Amino acid sequence: MKMTVKLFAMVREIVGFDEITISISRHPPTVADLREKLLEQYPGLESLLPFSQVAVNHEVAVDSQQITVGDEVAILPPFSGG
Amino acid sequence: MQPASDDWVNIDSRPIDISAAHDYLASESKESGATVLFLGRVREYTDPQNTGYSDQSPQVERGGKRVVHTPELIYECYPAMAIQSIQKLLADARQRWPLLRLVLHHRLGRLKAGEIAILIGVTSRHRAAAYAANEFLIEQVKQRVPVWKREIYGSGSAAWVHPLPATNSR
């Protein structure tokens, strides 16, 4: 399955784009599959990704959550607002 | 601009308008004995452990401590999720305390030291609830709202700030 992933802050800076398309062979893929694929394609995320959350449709998702076609997916490095 | 309910949420690059926020909190205020307004401003000097500090960050000495000079910050957010997360926080606060009006404004874009980055306003019948809810909200914003800051150092270099859970500063 192909999915678009939104990137923010240092994750975006490391990858070089604010949005990327990721292809995952498992149907339906889980958040854990996405994390694995991201690290494979962007090894520069190694230190930051474990501390980053994945949001699916604007909600923080656990690693076992499945991602389906049309979901809005985003990688959220640790927040620093306020 | 016009708040739709008793919660007024804003997250954009316009300067924060304290007086508009206060007018909103004060309207229909005959029941609200307490108004607590928190303003978070950009600090010009920050402790190294609270920053995107690295060995390359320019440090200066102030009051016998090594600090990082951060004359400017840039805030960005994940807009759709940020608004939704703030609305949830406000709803959570309402579950815990008997609150009347709530305002939460977060600024985005480039801010200079001294400018207001966040305003949180809470009204309630009595002060204990208003103080407690206001502190709860700023702590929760830091943990749950997808906003990020980039520090611009005195030297012109810059770094994103991504604190690990244990390093959040109060």
PDB file of C-alpha atoms in Angstrom:
ATOM      1  CA  MET A   1       0.000   0.000   0.000  1.00  0.00           C
ATOM      2  CA  LYS A   2       1.169   3.502  -0.822  1.00  0.00           C
ATOM      3  CA  MET A   3       0.682   6.237   1.721  1.00  0.00           C
ATOM      4  CA  THR A   4       1.523   9.895   2.015  1.00  0.00           C
ATOM      5  CA  VAL A   5       3.284  10.860   5.226  1.00  0.00           C
ATOM      6  CA  LYS A   6       3.509  14.417   6.560  1.00  0.00           C
ATOM      7  CA  LEU A   7       6.771  15.452   8.225  1.00  0.00           C
ATOM      8  CA  PHE A   8       7.507  18.254  10.650  1.00  0.00           C
ATOM      9  CA  ALA A   9      10.403  20.124  12.249  1.00  0.00           C
ATOM     10  CA  MET A  10      13.679  18.177  12.479  1.00  0.00           C
ATOM     11  CA  VAL A  11      12.169  15.064  10.857  1.00  0.00           C
ATOM     12  CA  ARG A  12      11.326  17.174   7.810  1.00  0.00           C
ATOM     13  CA  GLU A  13      14.796  18.711   7.868  1.00  0.00           C
ATOM     14  CA  ILE A  14      16.505  15.289   7.976  1.00  0.00           C
ATOM     15  CA  VAL A  15      14.359  13.829   5.166  1.00  0.00           C
ATOM     16  CA  GLY A  16      14.373  16.995   3.070  1.00  0.00           C
ATOM     17  CA  PHE A  17      10.634  17.060   2.232  1.00  0.00           C
ATOM     18  CA  ASP A  18       7.486  18.047   4.098  1.00  0.00           C
ATOM     19  CA  GLU A  19       5.588  15.121   2.608  1.00  0.00           C
ATOM     20  CA  ILE A  20       6.773  11.770   1.264  1.00  0.00           C
ATOM     21  CA  THR A  21       5.154   8.704  -0.270  1.00  0.00           C
ATOM     22  CA  ILE A  22       5.974   5.375   1.347  1.00  0.00           C
ATOM     23  CA  SER A  23       5.157   1.954  -0.103  1.00  0.00           C
ATOM     24  CA  ILE A  24       4.633  -0.925   2.308  1.00  0.00           C
ATOM     25  CA  SER A  25       4.016  -4.455   1.038  1.00  0.00           C
ATOM     26  CA  ARG A  26       1.925  -5.704   3.979  1.00  0.00           C
ATOM     27  CA  HIS A  27      -1.862  -5.132   3.711  1.00  0.00           C
ATOM     28  CA  PRO A  28      -2.968  -3.360   5.740  1.00  0.00           C
ATOM     29  CA  PRO A  29       0.276  -1.979   7.157  1.00  0.00           C
ATOM     30  CA  THR A  30       0.656  -1.035  10.811  1.00  0.00           C
ATOM     31  CA  VAL A  31       2.347   1.958  12.388  1.00  0.00           C
ATOM     32  CA  ALA A  32       5.264  -0.342  13.288  1.00  0.00           C
ATOM     33  CA  ASP A  33       5.637  -1.288   9.585  1.00  0.00           C
ATOM     34  CA  LEU A  34       5.753   2.402   8.717  1.00  0.00           C
ATOM     35  CA  ARG A  35       8.447   3.076  11.336  1.00  0.00           C
ATOM     36  CA  GLU A  36      10.557   0.196   9.992  1.00  0.00           C
ATOM     37  CA  LYS A  37      10.215   1.364   6.381  1.00  0.00           C
ATOM     38  CA  LEU A  38      11.062   4.955   7.262  1.00  0.00           C
ATOM     39  CA  LEU A  39      14.267   3.899   9.003  1.00  0.00           C
ATOM     40  CA  GLU A  40      15.212   1.714   6.048  1.00  0.00           C
ATOM     41  CA  GLN A  41      14.734   4.583   3.587  1.00  0.00           C
ATOM     42  CA  TYR A  42      15.995   7.390   5.840  1.00  0.00           C
ATOM     43  CA  PRO A  43      18.678   6.045   8.199  1.00  0.00           C
ATOM     44  CA  GLY A  44      19.284   9.633   9.341  1.00  0.00           C
ATOM     45  CA  LEU A  45      16.084   9.320  11.404  1.00  0.00           C
ATOM     46  CA  GLU A  46      17.624   6.623  13.608  1.00  0.00           C
ATOM     47  CA  SER A  47      18.099   8.790  16.694  1.00  0.00           C
ATOM     48  CA  LEU A  48      14.887  10.839  16.434  1.00  0.00           C
ATOM     49  CA  LEU A  49      12.260   8.353  15.226  1.00  0.00           C
ATOM     50  CA  PRO A  50      12.154   6.250  18.421  1.00  0.00           C
ATOM     51  CA  PHE A  51      11.177   9.410  20.326  1.00  0.00           C
ATOM     52  CA  SER A  52       8.668  10.547  17.704  1.00  0.00           C
ATOM     53  CA  GLN A  53       4.960   9.769  17.691  1.00  0.00           C
ATOM     54  CA  VAL A  54       2.932   8.735  14.669  1.00  0.00           C
ATOM     55  CA  ALA A  55      -0.436  10.408  14.161  1.00  0.00           C
ATOM     56  CA  VAL A  56      -3.196   8.757  12.152  1.00  0.00           C
ATOM     57  CA  ASN A  57      -6.102  11.065  11.326  1.00  0.00           C
ATOM     58  CA  HIS A  58      -4.879  13.649  13.868  1.00  0.00           C
ATOM     59  CA  GLU A  59      -4.718  11.151  16.753  1.00  0.00           C
ATOM     60  CA  VAL A  60      -1.541   9.683  18.232  1.00  0.00           C
ATOM     61  CA  ALA A  61      -1.419   6.016  17.188  1.00  0.00           C
ATOM     62  CA  VAL A  62       0.151   2.983  18.862  1.00  0.00           C
ATOM     63  CA  ASP A  63       2.547   0.753  16.898  1.00  0.00           C
ATOM     64  CA  SER A  64      -0.063  -1.989  16.404  1.00  0.00           C
ATOM     65  CA  GLN A  65      -2.598   0.340  14.785  1.00  0.00           C
ATOM     66  CA  GLN A  66      -3.429  -0.457  11.177  1.00  0.00           C
ATOM     67  CA  ILE A  67      -3.256   2.214   8.504  1.00  0.00           C
ATOM     68  CA  THR A  68      -5.881   2.169   5.771  1.00  0.00           C
ATOM     69  CA  VAL A  69      -6.172   3.920   2.410  1.00  0.00           C
ATOM     70  CA  GLY A  70      -7.088   7.576   2.825  1.00  0.00           C
ATOM     71  CA  ASP A  71      -5.795   7.910   6.397  1.00  0.00           C
ATOM     72  CA  GLU A  72      -3.830  11.081   7.113  1.00  0.00           C
ATOM     73  CA  VAL A  73      -0.471   9.996   8.524  1.00  0.00           C
ATOM     74  CA  ALA A  74       2.145  12.253  10.150  1.00  0.00           C
ATOM     75  CA  ILE A  75       5.423  11.830  12.033  1.00  0.00           C
ATOM     76  CA  LEU A  76       5.593  14.027  15.124  1.00  0.00           C
ATOM     77  CA  PRO A  77       8.988  14.577  16.754  1.00  0.00           C
ATOM     78  CA  PRO A  78       8.865  15.578  20.455  1.00  0.00           C
ATOM     79  CA  PHE A  79       6.814  18.744  20.897  1.00  0.00           C
ATOM     80  CA  SER A  80       8.306  22.045  21.996  1.00  0.00           C
ATOM     81  CA  GLY A  81       5.376  24.442  22.032  1.00  0.00           C
ATOM     82  CA  GLY A  82       4.200  26.688  24.825  1.00  0.00           C
TER      83      GLY A  82
ATOM     84  CA  MET B   1     -11.842  35.457  15.250  1.00  0.00           C
ATOM     85  CA  GLN B   2     -15.287  34.997  16.765  1.00  0.00           C
ATOM     86  CA  PRO B   3     -15.308  32.192  19.326  1.00  0.00           C
ATOM     87  CA  ALA B   4     -18.036  29.661  18.654  1.00  0.00           C
ATOM     88  CA  SER B   5     -18.511  28.435  22.210  1.00  0.00           C
ATOM     89  CA  ASP B   6     -17.165  29.271  25.659  1.00  0.00           C
ATOM     90  CA  ASP B   7     -13.697  28.219  24.447  1.00  0.00           C
ATOM     91  CA  TRP B   8     -11.699  30.513  22.175  1.00  0.00           C
ATOM     92  CA  VAL B   9      -8.786  28.739  20.454  1.00  0.00           C
ATOM     93  CA  ASN B  10      -6.368  30.418  18.098  1.00  0.00           C
ATOM     94  CA  ILE B  11      -3.096  29.278  16.595  1.00  0.00           C
ATOM     95  CA  ASP B  12      -1.606  31.561  13.970  1.00  0.00           C
ATOM     96  CA  SER B  13       1.152  34.075  13.268  1.00  0.00           C
ATOM     97  CA  ARG B  14      -0.638  37.242  14.406  1.00  0.00           C
ATOM     98  CA  PRO B  15       0.678  38.884  17.572  1.00  0.00           C
ATOM     99  CA  ILE B  16      -1.295  37.764  20.625  1.00  0.00           C
ATOM    100  CA  ASP B  17      -3.878  40.368  21.627  1.00  0.00           C
ATOM    101  CA  ILE B  18      -4.059  40.355  25.437  1.00  0.00           C
ATOM    102  CA  SER B  19      -6.831  42.890  25.540  1.00  0.00           C
ATOM    103  CA  ALA B  20      -9.088  40.993  23.094  1.00  0.00           C
ATOM    104  CA  ALA B  21      -8.537  37.824  25.132  1.00  0.00           C
ATOM    105  CA  HIS B  22      -9.324  39.617  28.351  1.00  0.00           C
ATOM    106  CA  ASP B  23     -12.441  41.254  26.882  1.00  0.00           C
ATOM    107  CA  TYR B  24     -13.649  37.818  25.880  1.00  0.00           C
ATOM    108  CA  LEU B  25     -12.958  36.386  29.363  1.00  0.00           C
ATOM    109  CA  ALA B  26     -14.618  39.362  31.018  1.00  0.00           C
ATOM    110  CA  SER B  27     -17.803  39.357  28.967  1.00  0.00           C
ATOM    111  CA  GLU B  28     -20.763  37.769  30.752  1.00  0.00           C
ATOM    112  CA  SER B  29     -18.489  37.752  33.796  1.00  0.00           C
ATOM    113  CA  LYS B  30     -20.946  38.345  36.630  1.00  0.00           C
ATOM    114  CA  GLU B  31     -20.481  34.739  37.784  1.00  0.00           C
ATOM    115  CA  SER B  32     -16.709  34.584  37.384  1.00  0.00           C
ATOM    116  CA  GLY B  33     -15.004  35.689  40.579  1.00  0.00           C
ATOM    117  CA  ALA B  34     -11.603  34.594  39.298  1.00  0.00           C
ATOM    118  CA  THR B  35      -9.698  35.210  36.077  1.00  0.00           C
ATOM    119  CA  VAL B  36      -6.214  33.690  35.700  1.00  0.00           C
ATOM    120  CA  LEU B  37      -4.220  34.786  32.680  1.00  0.00           C
ATOM    121  CA  PHE B  38      -0.908  33.114  31.805  1.00  0.00           C
ATOM    122  CA  LEU B  39       1.464  34.654  29.253  1.00  0.00           C
ATOM    123  CA  GLY B  40       4.465  32.696  28.012  1.00  0.00           C
ATOM    124  CA  ARG B  41       7.153  34.893  26.499  1.00  0.00           C
ATOM    125  CA  VAL B  42      10.283  34.125  24.500  1.00  0.00           C
ATOM    126  CA  ARG B  43      13.329  34.168  26.807  1.00  0.00           C
ATOM    127  CA  GLU B  44      16.466  35.780  25.462  1.00  0.00           C
ATOM    128  CA  TYR B  45      18.750  33.453  27.433  1.00  0.00           C
ATOM    129  CA  THR B  46      17.967  29.791  27.984  1.00  0.00           C
ATOM    130  CA  ASP B  47      19.566  27.031  30.016  1.00  0.00           C
ATOM    131  CA  PRO B  48      21.505  24.681  27.714  1.00  0.00           C
ATOM    132  CA  GLN B  49      19.495  21.616  28.812  1.00  0.00           C
ATOM    133  CA  ASN B  50      16.212  23.264  27.741  1.00  0.00           C
ATOM    134  CA  THR B  51      17.280  24.104  24.223  1.00  0.00           C
ATOM    135  CA  GLY B  52      18.148  22.496  20.959  1.00  0.00           C
ATOM    136  CA  TYR B  53      21.606  23.028  22.382  1.00  0.00           C
ATOM    137  CA  SER B  54      24.586  21.270  20.933  1.00  0.00           C
ATOM    138  CA  ASP B  55      28.292  21.819  21.384  1.00  0.00           C
ATOM    139  CA  GLN B  56      28.101  24.279  18.505  1.00  0.00           C
ATOM    140  CA  SER B  57      25.445  26.440  20.191  1.00  0.00           C
ATOM    141  CA  PRO B  58      26.916  29.770  21.176  1.00  0.00           C
ATOM    142  CA  GLN B  59      26.960  30.101  24.969  1.00  0.00           C
ATOM    143  CA  VAL B  60      27.441  33.197  27.044  1.00  0.00           C
ATOM    144  CA  GLU B  61      28.012  33.669  30.758  1.00  0.00           C
ATOM    145  CA  ARG B  62      25.228  35.305  32.782  1.00  0.00           C
ATOM    146  CA  GLY B  63      25.032  35.360  36.561  1.00  0.00           C
ATOM    147  CA  GLY B  64      27.790  32.754  36.822  1.00  0.00           C
ATOM    148  CA  LYS B  65      25.925  30.295  34.552  1.00  0.00           C
ATOM    149  CA  ARG B  66      26.539  29.237  30.996  1.00  0.00           C
ATOM    150  CA  VAL B  67      23.409  30.009  28.983  1.00  0.00           C
ATOM    151  CA  VAL B  68      22.445  29.973  25.320  1.00  0.00           C
ATOM    152  CA  HIS B  69      21.570  33.244  23.628  1.00  0.00           C
ATOM    153  CA  THR B  70      18.268  32.808  21.767  1.00  0.00           C
ATOM    154  CA  PRO B  71      17.187  36.237  20.480  1.00  0.00           C
ATOM    155  CA  GLU B  72      14.554  34.698  18.180  1.00  0.00           C
ATOM    156  CA  LEU B  73      12.402  31.590  17.845  1.00  0.00           C
ATOM    157  CA  ILE B  74      10.338  30.183  15.008  1.00  0.00           C
ATOM    158  CA  TYR B  75       7.220  28.160  15.901  1.00  0.00           C
ATOM    159  CA  GLU B  76       5.459  25.803  13.522  1.00  0.00           C
ATOM    160  CA  CYS B  77       2.575  23.402  14.031  1.00  0.00           C
ATOM    161  CA  TYR B  78       0.555  20.625  12.440  1.00  0.00           C
ATOM    162  CA  PRO B  79      -2.489  22.841  12.019  1.00  0.00           C
ATOM    163  CA  ALA B  80      -5.410  20.386  11.829  1.00  0.00           C
ATOM    164  CA  MET B  81      -4.140  18.327  14.743  1.00  0.00           C
ATOM    165  CA  ALA B  82      -3.009  21.273  16.882  1.00  0.00           C
ATOM    166  CA  ILE B  83      -6.468  22.863  17.000  1.00  0.00           C
ATOM    167  CA  GLN B  84      -8.092  19.515  17.720  1.00  0.00           C
ATOM    168  CA  SER B  85      -5.567  18.714  20.489  1.00  0.00           C
ATOM    169  CA  ILE B  86      -6.120  22.077  22.158  1.00  0.00           C
ATOM    170  CA  GLN B  87      -9.894  21.633  22.041  1.00  0.00           C
ATOM    171  CA  LYS B  88      -9.453  18.243  23.731  1.00  0.00           C
ATOM    172  CA  LEU B  89      -7.240  19.731  26.460  1.00  0.00           C
ATOM    173  CA  LEU B  90      -9.831  22.387  27.174  1.00  0.00           C
ATOM    174  CA  ALA B  91     -12.552  19.749  27.350  1.00  0.00           C
ATOM    175  CA  ASP B  92     -10.346  17.724  29.756  1.00  0.00           C
ATOM    176  CA  ALA B  93      -9.889  20.803  31.961  1.00  0.00           C
ATOM    177  CA  ARG B  94     -13.656  21.339  31.998  1.00  0.00           C
ATOM    178  CA  GLN B  95     -14.120  17.747  33.181  1.00  0.00           C
ATOM    179  CA  ARG B  96     -11.803  18.362  36.137  1.00  0.00           C
ATOM    180  CA  TRP B  97     -12.817  21.832  37.301  1.00  0.00           C
ATOM    181  CA  PRO B  98     -15.957  23.997  37.173  1.00  0.00           C
ATOM    182  CA  LEU B  99     -14.775  26.537  34.596  1.00  0.00           C
ATOM    183  CA  LEU B 100     -16.566  29.333  32.802  1.00  0.00           C
ATOM    184  CA  ARG B 101     -14.640  30.816  29.863  1.00  0.00           C
ATOM    185  CA  LEU B 102     -11.389  29.517  28.377  1.00  0.00           C
ATOM    186  CA  VAL B 103      -8.980  31.132  25.933  1.00  0.00           C
ATOM    187  CA  LEU B 104      -5.887  29.487  24.489  1.00  0.00           C
ATOM    188  CA  HIS B 105      -3.884  31.326  21.838  1.00  0.00           C
ATOM    189  CA  HIS B 106      -0.537  30.053  20.513  1.00  0.00           C
ATOM    190  CA  ARG B 107       1.536  32.124  18.169  1.00  0.00           C
ATOM    191  CA  LEU B 108       3.383  30.717  15.152  1.00  0.00           C
ATOM    192  CA  GLY B 109       6.168  32.036  12.924  1.00  0.00           C
ATOM    193  CA  ARG B 110       9.132  34.164  13.922  1.00  0.00           C
ATOM    194  CA  LEU B 111       9.126  35.695  17.405  1.00  0.00           C
ATOM    195  CA  LYS B 112      11.706  37.906  19.057  1.00  0.00           C
ATOM    196  CA  ALA B 113      12.771  37.630  22.708  1.00  0.00           C
ATOM    197  CA  GLY B 114      10.155  39.275  24.903  1.00  0.00           C
ATOM    198  CA  GLU B 115       7.232  38.554  22.565  1.00  0.00           C
ATOM    199  CA  ILE B 116       4.286  36.489  23.768  1.00  0.00           C
ATOM    200  CA  ALA B 117       4.242  32.940  22.416  1.00  0.00           C
ATOM    201  CA  ILE B 118       1.205  31.669  24.324  1.00  0.00           C
ATOM    202  CA  LEU B 119      -1.753  33.056  26.243  1.00  0.00           C
ATOM    203  CA  ILE B 120      -3.955  30.897  28.441  1.00  0.00           C
ATOM    204  CA  GLY B 121      -6.935  32.490  30.143  1.00  0.00           C
ATOM    205  CA  VAL B 122      -9.309  30.743  32.529  1.00  0.00           C
ATOM    206  CA  THR B 123     -12.315  32.038  34.429  1.00  0.00           C
ATOM    207  CA  SER B 124     -14.227  30.301  37.201  1.00  0.00           C
ATOM    208  CA  ARG B 125     -16.361  31.235  40.191  1.00  0.00           C
ATOM    209  CA  HIS B 126     -13.421  30.812  42.590  1.00  0.00           C
ATOM    210  CA  ARG B 127      -9.662  31.159  42.204  1.00  0.00           C
ATOM    211  CA  ALA B 128      -8.530  27.645  43.170  1.00  0.00           C
ATOM    212  CA  ALA B 129     -10.087  26.078  40.074  1.00  0.00           C
ATOM    213  CA  ALA B 130      -8.840  28.860  37.796  1.00  0.00           C
ATOM    214  CA  TYR B 131      -5.230  28.586  39.009  1.00  0.00           C
ATOM    215  CA  ALA B 132      -5.209  24.794  38.858  1.00  0.00           C
ATOM    216  CA  ALA B 133      -6.793  24.622  35.408  1.00  0.00           C
ATOM    217  CA  ASN B 134      -4.424  27.239  34.002  1.00  0.00           C
ATOM    218  CA  GLU B 135      -1.330  25.360  35.177  1.00  0.00           C
ATOM    219  CA  PHE B 136      -2.783  22.066  33.931  1.00  0.00           C
ATOM    220  CA  LEU B 137      -3.326  23.604  30.486  1.00  0.00           C
ATOM    221  CA  ILE B 138       0.209  24.946  29.992  1.00  0.00           C
ATOM    222  CA  GLU B 139       1.723  21.622  31.113  1.00  0.00           C
ATOM    223  CA  GLN B 140      -0.589  19.694  28.781  1.00  0.00           C
ATOM    224  CA  VAL B 141       0.117  21.997  25.828  1.00  0.00           C
ATOM    225  CA  LYS B 142       3.803  21.172  26.140  1.00  0.00           C
ATOM    226  CA  GLN B 143       3.094  17.441  26.150  1.00  0.00           C
ATOM    227  CA  ARG B 144       0.155  17.012  23.789  1.00  0.00           C
ATOM    228  CA  VAL B 145      -0.041  19.775  21.182  1.00  0.00           C
ATOM    229  CA  PRO B 146       1.957  19.339  17.945  1.00  0.00           C
ATOM    230  CA  VAL B 147       3.888  22.620  17.972  1.00  0.00           C
ATOM    231  CA  TRP B 148       7.643  22.850  17.484  1.00  0.00           C
ATOM    232  CA  LYS B 149      10.142  25.626  17.976  1.00  0.00           C
ATOM    233  CA  ARG B 150      13.352  26.390  16.187  1.00  0.00           C
ATOM    234  CA  GLU B 151      15.857  28.492  18.049  1.00  0.00           C
ATOM    235  CA  ILE B 152      17.770  31.175  16.204  1.00  0.00           C
ATOM    236  CA  TYR B 153      20.995  31.801  18.097  1.00  0.00           C
ATOM    237  CA  GLY B 154      22.878  35.038  18.528  1.00  0.00           C
ATOM    238  CA  SER B 155      25.436  33.768  16.045  1.00  0.00           C
ATOM    239  CA  GLY B 156      22.759  33.280  13.365  1.00  0.00           C
ATOM    240  CA  SER B 157      22.839  29.478  13.487  1.00  0.00           C
ATOM    241  CA  ALA B 158      19.614  27.616  14.348  1.00  0.00           C
ATOM    242  CA  ALA B 159      18.338  24.309  15.745  1.00  0.00           C
ATOM    243  CA  TRP B 160      15.018  22.567  16.298  1.00  0.00           C
ATOM    244  CA  VAL B 161      14.092  21.867  19.913  1.00  0.00           C
ATOM    245  CA  HIS B 162      12.879  18.319  20.534  1.00  0.00           C
ATOM    246  CA  PRO B 163      12.931  17.738  24.286  1.00  0.00           C
ATOM    247  CA  LEU B 164      12.874  14.178  25.582  1.00  0.00           C
ATOM    248  CA  PRO B 165      10.154  13.542  28.175  1.00  0.00           C
ATOM    249  CA  ALA B 166      12.386  14.123  31.207  1.00  0.00           C
ATOM    250  CA  THR B 167      13.804  17.442  30.060  1.00  0.00           C
ATOM    251  CA  ASN B 168      10.638  19.571  29.832  1.00  0.00           C
ATOM    252  CA  SER B 169      11.227  22.772  31.735  1.00  0.00           C
ATOM    253  CA  ARG B 170       8.532  24.315  33.916  1.00  0.00           C
TER     254      ARG B 170
END
